[in-house]
Amino acid sequence: MPLLLVVVAVILLLILTIGFKLNAFLSLIIVAIGLGLAEGMPAKQVLTSIQNGMGGILGSVVMIIGFGAMLGSLLIESGALQRITYQLIETFGIKHIQWAVLLTGFVVGLPMYYMAGFVLLVPLVFSIAASTRLPLLYVGMPLVAALSVTHGYLPPHPGPTAIAALFKADFSLTLLYGLAIAVPAVIIAGPIFSRSLKRYNPSAPTTIAMPKHFTEEEMPGFGISLLTVLTPILLMTLGAIATLALPATSKTRQVIEFISDPSLALLISVLVAMVTLGLNRGKSIKQVMDLFSTSIAGIAMILLIIGGGGALKQIMVDSGVSTYITTLFTDLHLSPLFMGWAIAAILRICLGSSTVASLTAGGMVLPLLATTAVKPELMVLAVGAGSLVCSHVNDPGFWIFKEYFNLTIPQTLATWTVMETLVSLIGLVGVFALNAVL
């Protein structure tokens, strides 16, 4: 009966978000209340669980996502991302243009949300394809593969960040393991896969506006731009290395772990960017703060959706559903990594949103961590990979890719959907490979 109620709850979530087009946050809260009452929880306890679930998850991720939004907005408005893109393209040349675009997408995708990176960089892809006379998908697929992988696998993106907080995983190790899996994933799903798409040759839509174009004098230098983008990644990677290489009692390790905490690493990065890309480029403090305020306003709904996912998770825990599911899956003797991936994949196919799918799956598989020796960082990656599989017509990302690349629905299924599924499956294989050697 508890599992049946969860199935009904997921179906209700599907009906509300797809059938009634209800906002994901509202849908998650409604489903959480309904599931709690159906499981026999007292009404007051249902509300308490929802408040605790939202507070617990947002308390862990709100600074990370907020600072990430601030950093991303300054990178765009300063011209730093344009500088990085143009420099990489100039360095690699036309012969290796796919690798330049892939690396651009990867570097930009590390600190920026998928949609922001996509909208910013796709017009540049159109420009490259037009000037080199290369097929649009040949140039563009490495970009979207890199953006998708960073969105699904790596902190500080909302889904991986929230799941890592939920599983109490080490953020730095999650990033390090995620990078190890992300590299082969973007290579296979980007440059290699795109070479099989020669039969599709869409033209760029004329209605897509180019992003703001910066002159040579307006853009910061390549070195300072790249350093600013990579500062949080370098700090978190340093923390992961210190955790693996130094004893827990080491003062050096404790200092490094302090500054490599994702919240502090991103705060340091924002402060660095304020100087390198803001004040040193002629912007006033007020202009930078106004830019930060606008960026925070843009992520308000993302934070609410994450909070709604935390509320649903807490209802599952407090009502005993998670314990029941754990017992059921334990009896099946399946790998918890595979179960995390499979549950997230099913929810992704049903719900469309990778963030909602990963958060919901995280709540369902959370108790498995207490009964197995699986590293929580690998479970984060397994759920994150599952949340990317088989994007189709219920995913906004599907339609954005379709419209920007001027494709039909069957063509989008054969390109975008296959690419997303490749990324997901490679992620699952990578998780098992890491689990075997760690």
Coordinates of N, CA and C in Angstrom, one line a residue, residues 143-342:
L143 N 28.4 21.5 -28.0 CA 28.0 22.5 -27.0 C 26.9 22.0 -26.1
V144 N 25.8 21.6 -26.7 CA 24.7 21.2 -25.9 C 25.0 19.9 -25.0
A145 N 25.8 19.1 -25.5 CA 26.2 17.9 -24.7 C 27.0 18.4 -23.5
A146 N 27.9 19.3 -23.7 CA 28.7 19.8 -22.5 C 27.9 20.5 -21.5
L147 N 26.9 21.4 -22.0 CA 26.0 22.1 -21.1 C 25.1 21.1 -20.4
S148 N 24.7 20.1 -21.0 CA 23.8 19.1 -20.4 C 24.5 18.3 -19.3
V149 N 25.7 17.9 -19.6 CA 26.4 17.1 -18.6 C 26.7 17.9 -17.4
T150 N 27.2 19.1 -17.5 CA 27.5 19.9 -16.3 C 26.2 20.2 -15.6
H151 N 25.1 20.4 -16.2 CA 23.8 20.6 -15.6 C 23.4 19.4 -14.8
G152 N 23.6 18.2 -15.3 CA 23.1 17.0 -14.6 C 24.0 16.4 -13.6
Y153 N 25.3 16.6 -13.8 CA 26.3 15.9 -13.0 C 26.9 16.7 -11.9
L154 N 27.1 18.0 -12.1 CA 28.1 18.7 -11.3 C 27.6 19.8 -10.5
P155 N 28.0 19.9 -9.2 CA 27.7 21.1 -8.5 C 28.5 22.3 -9.1
P156 N 28.0 23.5 -9.1 CA 26.9 24.0 -8.2 C 25.6 24.1 -8.9
H157 N 25.3 23.2 -9.9 CA 24.0 23.2 -10.6 C 22.9 22.7 -9.6
P158 N 21.7 23.2 -9.7 CA 20.7 23.0 -8.7 C 20.4 21.5 -8.4
G159 N 20.3 20.7 -9.4 CA 20.0 19.3 -9.2 C 21.0 18.5 -8.4
P160 N 22.3 18.5 -8.9 CA 23.4 17.8 -8.2 C 23.6 18.4 -6.8
T161 N 23.5 19.7 -6.7 CA 23.8 20.4 -5.4 C 22.8 20.0 -4.4
A162 N 21.5 20.0 -4.8 CA 20.4 19.6 -3.9 C 20.5 18.1 -3.5
I163 N 20.9 17.2 -4.4 CA 21.0 15.8 -4.1 C 22.2 15.6 -3.2
A164 N 23.3 16.3 -3.5 CA 24.5 16.1 -2.6 C 24.2 16.5 -1.2
A165 N 23.4 17.6 -1.0 CA 23.0 18.1 0.3 C 22.1 17.0 1.0
L166 N 21.2 16.5 0.2 CA 20.3 15.5 0.7 C 21.0 14.2 1.2
F167 N 22.0 13.8 0.4 CA 22.7 12.5 0.7 C 23.9 12.8 1.7
K168 N 24.1 14.1 2.0 CA 25.2 14.5 2.9 C 26.6 14.0 2.2
A169 N 26.6 14.2 0.9 CA 27.8 13.8 0.1 C 28.8 15.0 0.2
D170 N 30.1 14.7 0.1 CA 31.1 15.7 0.0 C 31.1 16.4 -1.3
F171 N 30.8 17.7 -1.3 CA 30.7 18.4 -2.6 C 31.9 18.3 -3.5
S172 N 33.1 18.5 -2.8 CA 34.3 18.5 -3.6 C 34.6 17.1 -4.3
L173 N 34.3 16.0 -3.5 CA 34.5 14.7 -4.1 C 33.5 14.5 -5.2
T174 N 32.2 14.9 -5.0 CA 31.2 14.8 -6.0 C 31.6 15.5 -7.3
L175 N 32.2 16.7 -7.2 CA 32.7 17.4 -8.3 C 33.9 16.6 -9.0
L176 N 34.8 16.1 -8.2 CA 35.9 15.4 -8.8 C 35.5 14.1 -9.5
Y177 N 34.7 13.3 -8.9 CA 34.2 12.1 -9.5 C 33.3 12.5 -10.7
G178 N 32.5 13.5 -10.6 CA 31.7 14.0 -11.7 C 32.5 14.4 -12.9
L179 N 33.6 15.1 -12.7 CA 34.4 15.5 -13.8 C 35.0 14.3 -14.5
A180 N 35.4 13.2 -13.7 CA 36.0 12.0 -14.3 C 35.0 11.3 -15.2
I181 N 33.7 11.4 -14.9 CA 32.7 10.8 -15.8 C 32.3 11.7 -16.9
A182 N 32.3 13.0 -16.6 CA 31.8 14.0 -17.6 C 32.6 14.1 -18.8
V183 N 33.9 13.9 -18.7 CA 34.8 14.0 -19.8 C 34.5 13.0 -20.9
P184 N 34.5 11.7 -20.6 CA 34.1 10.8 -21.7 C 32.7 11.0 -22.2
A185 N 31.8 11.4 -21.3 CA 30.4 11.6 -21.7 C 30.2 12.6 -22.7
V186 N 30.9 13.8 -22.5 CA 30.7 14.9 -23.5 C 31.5 14.6 -24.8
I187 N 32.5 13.8 -24.7 CA 33.3 13.5 -26.0 C 32.4 12.5 -26.8
I188 N 31.8 11.5 -26.2 CA 31.0 10.5 -27.0 C 29.7 11.1 -27.5
A189 N 29.0 11.9 -26.6 CA 27.7 12.4 -26.9 C 27.9 13.7 -27.8
G190 N 29.1 14.3 -27.8 CA 29.3 15.5 -28.6 C 29.9 15.3 -29.9
P191 N 31.3 15.4 -30.0 CA 32.0 15.3 -31.3 C 31.7 13.9 -32.0
I192 N 31.8 12.8 -31.2 CA 31.6 11.5 -31.9 C 30.2 11.3 -32.4
F193 N 29.2 11.5 -31.5 CA 27.8 11.3 -32.0 C 27.4 12.3 -33.1
S194 N 27.9 13.5 -33.0 CA 27.5 14.5 -34.0 C 27.9 14.1 -35.4
R195 N 28.9 13.3 -35.6 CA 29.4 12.9 -36.9 C 28.5 11.9 -37.5
S196 N 27.5 11.3 -36.8 CA 26.6 10.4 -37.3 C 25.3 11.2 -37.8
L197 N 25.3 12.5 -37.7 CA 24.1 13.3 -38.0 C 24.2 14.0 -39.3
K198 N 25.0 13.5 -40.2 CA 25.2 14.3 -41.5 C 23.9 14.3 -42.3
R199 N 23.0 13.4 -42.1 CA 21.8 13.4 -42.9 C 20.8 14.6 -42.5
Y200 N 21.1 15.2 -41.3 CA 20.3 16.3 -40.9 C 21.1 17.6 -41.1
N201 N 20.6 18.5 -41.9 CA 21.3 19.7 -42.2 C 20.4 20.9 -42.1
P202 N 19.9 21.2 -40.8 CA 19.0 22.4 -40.7 C 19.7 23.7 -40.9
S203 N 19.0 24.7 -41.2 CA 19.5 26.1 -41.3 C 19.2 26.9 -40.0
A204 N 20.0 27.8 -39.6 CA 19.8 28.6 -38.4 C 18.5 29.5 -38.6
P205 N 17.6 29.5 -37.7 CA 16.5 30.4 -37.8 C 16.9 31.9 -37.8
T206 N 16.2 32.6 -38.6 CA 16.6 34.0 -38.8 C 16.0 34.9 -37.7
T207 N 15.2 34.3 -36.8 CA 14.5 35.1 -35.8 C 15.3 35.2 -34.5
I208 N 16.4 34.4 -34.4 CA 17.2 34.3 -33.2 C 18.2 35.5 -33.2
A209 N 18.1 36.3 -32.1 CA 18.9 37.5 -32.0 C 20.3 37.1 -31.5
M210 N 21.3 37.8 -32.0 CA 22.7 37.5 -31.5 C 22.8 38.2 -30.1
P211 N 23.6 37.6 -29.2 CA 23.8 38.2 -27.9 C 24.5 39.5 -28.0
K212 N 24.6 40.2 -27.0 CA 25.3 41.5 -27.0 C 26.7 41.3 -27.4
H213 N 27.2 42.1 -28.4 CA 28.5 41.9 -28.9 C 29.4 42.9 -28.3
F214 N 30.5 42.4 -27.7 CA 31.5 43.3 -27.1 C 32.7 43.5 -28.1
T215 N 33.2 44.7 -28.1 CA 34.4 45.0 -28.9 C 35.6 44.5 -28.2
E216 N 36.7 44.5 -28.9 CA 38.0 44.0 -28.3 C 38.3 44.8 -27.0
E217 N 38.1 46.1 -27.0 CA 38.5 46.9 -25.9 C 37.5 46.7 -24.7
E218 N 36.3 46.3 -25.0 CA 35.3 46.1 -23.9 C 35.5 44.8 -23.1
M219 N 36.1 43.8 -23.8 CA 36.3 42.5 -23.1 C 37.5 42.5 -22.2
P220 N 37.4 41.8 -21.1 CA 38.6 41.5 -20.3 C 39.5 40.6 -21.0
G221 N 40.7 40.4 -20.5 CA 41.7 39.5 -21.1 C 41.3 38.0 -20.9
F222 N 41.8 37.2 -21.7 CA 41.5 35.8 -21.7 C 41.9 35.1 -20.4
G223 N 43.1 35.4 -19.9 CA 43.6 34.8 -18.7 C 42.8 35.1 -17.5
I224 N 42.5 36.4 -17.3 CA 41.7 36.8 -16.1 C 40.3 36.3 -16.2
S225 N 39.7 36.2 -17.5 CA 38.4 35.7 -17.7 C 38.3 34.2 -17.3
L226 N 39.3 33.4 -17.8 CA 39.3 32.0 -17.5 C 39.5 31.7 -16.0
L227 N 40.4 32.5 -15.4 CA 40.7 32.3 -14.0 C 39.5 32.5 -13.2
T228 N 38.7 33.6 -13.5 CA 37.5 33.9 -12.8 C 36.5 32.8 -12.9
V229 N 36.3 32.3 -14.1 CA 35.3 31.2 -14.3 C 35.7 30.0 -13.5
L230 N 37.0 29.7 -13.5 CA 37.4 28.4 -12.9 C 37.7 28.5 -11.4
T231 N 37.7 29.7 -10.8 CA 38.0 29.8 -9.4 C 37.3 28.9 -8.5
P232 N 35.9 28.8 -8.6 CA 35.2 27.9 -7.7 C 35.5 26.4 -8.0
I233 N 35.8 26.1 -9.2 CA 36.1 24.7 -9.6 C 37.5 24.3 -9.0
L234 N 38.4 25.2 -9.2 CA 39.8 25.0 -8.7 C 39.8 24.8 -7.2
L235 N 39.0 25.7 -6.5 CA 39.0 25.6 -5.0 C 38.3 24.3 -4.5
M236 N 37.2 23.9 -5.2 CA 36.5 22.6 -4.8 C 37.4 21.4 -5.1
T237 N 38.1 21.5 -6.3 CA 39.0 20.4 -6.6 C 40.1 20.2 -5.6
L238 N 40.7 21.4 -5.2 CA 41.7 21.4 -4.2 C 41.3 20.8 -2.9
G239 N 40.0 21.0 -2.6 CA 39.4 20.4 -1.4 C 39.3 18.9 -1.5
A240 N 38.9 18.5 -2.7 CA 38.8 17.0 -2.9 C 40.2 16.3 -2.8
I241 N 41.2 17.0 -3.3 CA 42.6 16.4 -3.3 C 43.1 16.4 -1.8
A242 N 42.8 17.5 -1.1 CA 43.2 17.5 0.3 C 42.5 16.4 1.1
T243 N 41.2 16.2 0.9 CA 40.5 15.1 1.6 C 41.1 13.8 1.3
L244 N 41.5 13.5 0.1 CA 42.0 12.2 -0.3 C 43.5 12.0 0.2
A245 N 44.3 13.1 0.2 CA 45.7 13.0 0.4 C 46.2 13.3 1.8
L246 N 45.5 14.1 2.6 CA 45.9 14.5 3.9 C 45.1 13.9 5.0
P247 N 45.7 13.6 6.2 CA 45.0 13.0 7.3 C 44.0 14.0 7.8
A248 N 42.9 13.5 8.5 CA 41.8 14.4 9.0 C 42.3 15.4 10.0
T249 N 43.4 15.1 10.7 CA 43.9 15.9 11.8 C 44.8 17.0 11.3
S250 N 45.1 17.0 10.0 CA 46.0 18.0 9.4 C 45.4 19.4 9.4
K251 N 46.1 20.4 9.9 CA 45.6 21.8 9.9 C 45.5 22.3 8.5
T252 N 46.5 21.9 7.6 CA 46.4 22.3 6.2 C 45.1 21.8 5.6
R253 N 44.8 20.5 5.8 CA 43.6 20.0 5.2 C 42.3 20.7 5.8
Q254 N 42.3 21.1 7.0 CA 41.2 21.7 7.6 C 41.0 23.1 7.0
V255 N 42.1 23.8 6.7 CA 42.0 25.2 6.1 C 41.5 25.0 4.7
I256 N 42.1 24.1 3.9 CA 41.7 23.9 2.6 C 40.2 23.5 2.4
E257 N 39.8 22.6 3.3 CA 38.4 22.1 3.3 C 37.5 23.3 3.6
F258 N 37.9 24.2 4.5 CA 37.1 25.4 4.8 C 36.9 26.3 3.6
I259 N 38.0 26.6 2.9 CA 37.8 27.5 1.7 C 37.3 26.8 0.5
S260 N 37.3 25.5 0.5 CA 36.8 24.7 -0.7 C 35.3 24.3 -0.5
D261 N 34.8 24.6 0.7 CA 33.3 24.4 0.8 C 32.6 25.1 -0.3
P262 N 31.7 24.5 -1.0 CA 31.0 25.2 -2.1 C 30.5 26.6 -1.9
S263 N 29.9 26.8 -0.7 CA 29.3 28.1 -0.4 C 30.5 29.1 -0.3
L264 N 31.5 28.8 0.4 CA 32.6 29.7 0.6 C 33.4 29.9 -0.7
A265 N 33.6 28.8 -1.5 CA 34.3 28.8 -2.7 C 33.7 29.8 -3.7
L266 N 32.3 29.7 -3.8 CA 31.6 30.6 -4.7 C 31.5 32.0 -4.2
L267 N 31.5 32.2 -2.8 CA 31.6 33.5 -2.3 C 32.9 34.2 -2.7
I268 N 34.0 33.4 -2.5 CA 35.3 33.9 -2.9 C 35.3 34.3 -4.4
S269 N 34.7 33.4 -5.2 CA 34.7 33.6 -6.6 C 33.9 34.9 -7.0
V270 N 32.8 35.1 -6.3 CA 32.0 36.3 -6.6 C 32.8 37.5 -6.2
L271 N 33.5 37.5 -5.1 CA 34.3 38.7 -4.7 C 35.5 38.9 -5.6
V272 N 36.1 37.8 -6.1 CA 37.1 38.0 -7.1 C 36.6 38.6 -8.4
A273 N 35.4 38.1 -8.8 CA 34.8 38.6 -10.1 C 34.4 40.0 -9.9
M274 N 33.9 40.4 -8.7 CA 33.6 41.8 -8.5 C 34.7 42.8 -8.8
V275 N 35.9 42.3 -8.5 CA 37.1 43.1 -8.7 C 37.6 43.0 -10.2
T276 N 37.8 41.7 -10.6 CA 38.4 41.5 -11.9 C 37.5 41.9 -13.1
L277 N 36.2 41.6 -13.0 CA 35.2 41.8 -14.1 C 34.3 43.0 -13.8
G278 N 34.3 43.5 -12.6 CA 33.5 44.6 -12.3 C 34.2 45.9 -12.1
L279 N 34.8 46.1 -10.9 CA 35.5 47.4 -10.6 C 36.6 47.7 -11.5
N280 N 37.4 46.7 -11.8 CA 38.6 46.9 -12.7 C 38.2 47.2 -14.2
R281 N 36.9 46.9 -14.5 CA 36.4 47.2 -15.8 C 35.6 48.5 -15.9
G282 N 35.6 49.3 -14.8 CA 34.9 50.6 -14.9 C 33.5 50.6 -14.3
K283 N 33.1 49.4 -13.8 CA 31.7 49.4 -13.2 C 31.8 49.9 -11.8
S284 N 30.7 50.6 -11.3 CA 30.6 51.0 -9.9 C 30.0 49.9 -9.1
I285 N 30.2 50.0 -7.8 CA 29.7 49.0 -6.9 C 28.1 48.9 -7.0
K286 N 27.5 50.1 -7.2 CA 26.0 50.1 -7.4 C 25.6 49.3 -8.7
Q287 N 26.4 49.5 -9.8 CA 26.1 48.7 -11.0 C 26.2 47.2 -10.8
V288 N 27.3 46.8 -10.1 CA 27.5 45.4 -9.8 C 26.4 44.8 -8.9
M289 N 26.0 45.6 -7.9 CA 25.0 45.1 -6.9 C 23.6 45.0 -7.6
D290 N 23.3 46.0 -8.5 CA 22.1 45.9 -9.3 C 22.0 44.7 -10.2
L291 N 23.2 44.4 -10.8 CA 23.3 43.2 -11.6 C 23.1 41.9 -10.8
F292 N 23.6 41.9 -9.5 CA 23.4 40.7 -8.6 C 21.9 40.6 -8.3
S293 N 21.3 41.7 -8.0 CA 19.9 41.7 -7.6 C 19.0 41.1 -8.7
T294 N 19.3 41.5 -9.9 CA 18.6 40.9 -11.1 C 18.8 39.4 -11.2
S295 N 20.1 39.0 -11.0 CA 20.4 37.6 -11.2 C 19.7 36.8 -10.1
I296 N 19.5 37.3 -8.9 CA 18.9 36.5 -7.8 C 17.4 36.4 -8.1
A297 N 16.8 37.5 -8.6 CA 15.4 37.5 -9.0 C 15.1 36.4 -10.0
G298 N 16.1 36.1 -10.9 CA 15.9 35.1 -11.9 C 15.9 33.7 -11.4
I299 N 16.4 33.4 -10.2 CA 16.5 32.0 -9.7 C 15.5 31.7 -8.6
A300 N 14.6 32.7 -8.3 CA 13.6 32.5 -7.2 C 12.8 31.2 -7.4
M301 N 12.3 31.0 -8.6 CA 11.5 29.9 -8.9 C 12.2 28.6 -8.8
I302 N 13.5 28.6 -9.2 CA 14.4 27.4 -9.1 C 14.5 27.0 -7.6
L303 N 14.7 28.0 -6.8 CA 14.9 27.7 -5.3 C 13.6 27.2 -4.7
L304 N 12.4 27.7 -5.2 CA 11.1 27.2 -4.7 C 10.9 25.8 -5.1
I305 N 11.3 25.4 -6.3 CA 11.1 24.1 -6.8 C 12.0 23.1 -6.0
I306 N 13.2 23.5 -5.8 CA 14.1 22.7 -4.9 C 13.5 22.5 -3.5
G307 N 13.0 23.6 -3.0 CA 12.3 23.5 -1.7 C 11.1 22.6 -1.7
G308 N 10.3 22.6 -2.8 CA 9.2 21.7 -2.9 C 9.7 20.2 -3.0
G309 N 10.8 20.0 -3.7 CA 11.3 18.6 -3.7 C 11.8 18.2 -2.4
G310 N 12.4 19.1 -1.6 CA 12.8 18.8 -0.2 C 11.5 18.4 0.7
A311 N 10.5 19.2 0.4 CA 9.2 18.9 1.2 C 8.7 17.5 0.9
L312 N 8.6 17.1 -0.4 CA 8.1 15.8 -0.7 C 9.0 14.7 -0.2
K313 N 10.3 15.0 -0.2 CA 11.3 14.0 0.4 C 11.0 13.8 1.9
Q314 N 10.8 14.9 2.6 CA 10.6 14.8 4.0 C 9.3 14.1 4.4
I315 N 8.3 14.2 3.6 CA 7.0 13.5 3.8 C 7.3 12.0 3.6
M316 N 8.1 11.6 2.6 CA 8.4 10.2 2.4 C 9.1 9.6 3.6
V317 N 10.1 10.4 4.1 CA 10.8 10.0 5.3 C 10.0 9.9 6.5
D318 N 9.2 10.9 6.9 CA 8.5 11.0 8.1 C 7.3 10.0 8.1
S319 N 6.7 9.7 6.9 CA 5.6 8.8 6.9 C 6.0 7.4 6.9
G320 N 7.3 7.1 6.7 CA 7.7 5.7 6.7 C 7.8 5.1 5.3
V321 N 7.4 5.9 4.3 CA 7.4 5.4 2.9 C 8.8 5.0 2.5
S322 N 9.8 5.8 2.8 CA 11.1 5.6 2.3 C 11.7 4.3 2.9
T323 N 11.4 4.0 4.2 CA 11.8 2.8 4.8 C 11.2 1.6 4.2
Y324 N 9.9 1.7 3.8 CA 9.2 0.6 3.2 C 9.9 0.3 1.8
I325 N 10.1 1.4 1.0 CA 10.7 1.2 -0.3 C 12.1 0.6 -0.2
T326 N 12.9 1.1 0.8 CA 14.2 0.5 1.1 C 14.2 -1.0 1.3
T327 N 13.2 -1.4 2.2 CA 13.1 -2.8 2.4 C 12.7 -3.6 1.2
L328 N 11.8 -3.0 0.4 CA 11.4 -3.7 -0.8 C 12.5 -3.8 -1.8
F329 N 13.3 -2.8 -2.0 CA 14.4 -2.8 -3.0 C 15.5 -3.7 -2.5
T330 N 15.7 -3.7 -1.2 CA 16.8 -4.5 -0.6 C 16.5 -6.0 -0.9
D331 N 15.2 -6.4 -0.8 CA 14.8 -7.8 -1.1 C 15.0 -8.1 -2.6
L332 N 15.1 -7.1 -3.5 CA 15.3 -7.4 -4.9 C 16.8 -7.7 -5.2
H333 N 17.7 -7.3 -4.3 CA 19.1 -7.5 -4.4 C 19.7 -6.8 -5.7
L334 N 19.2 -5.6 -6.0 CA 19.7 -4.8 -7.1 C 20.7 -3.8 -6.5
S335 N 21.6 -3.4 -7.4 CA 22.5 -2.3 -7.0 C 21.8 -1.1 -6.6
P336 N 22.1 -0.4 -5.5 CA 21.5 0.8 -5.1 C 21.8 1.9 -6.1
L337 N 23.0 1.8 -6.8 CA 23.3 2.8 -7.8 C 22.4 2.7 -9.0
F338 N 22.2 1.4 -9.4 CA 21.2 1.2 -10.5 C 19.8 1.7 -10.2
M339 N 19.4 1.4 -8.9 CA 18.1 1.8 -8.5 C 17.9 3.3 -8.5
G340 N 18.9 4.0 -8.0 CA 18.9 5.4 -8.0 C 18.8 6.0 -9.4
W341 N 19.6 5.4 -10.3 CA 19.5 5.8 -11.7 C 18.2 5.5 -12.4
A342 N 17.7 4.3 -12.1 CA 16.4 3.9 -12.8 C 15.2 4.7 -12.3

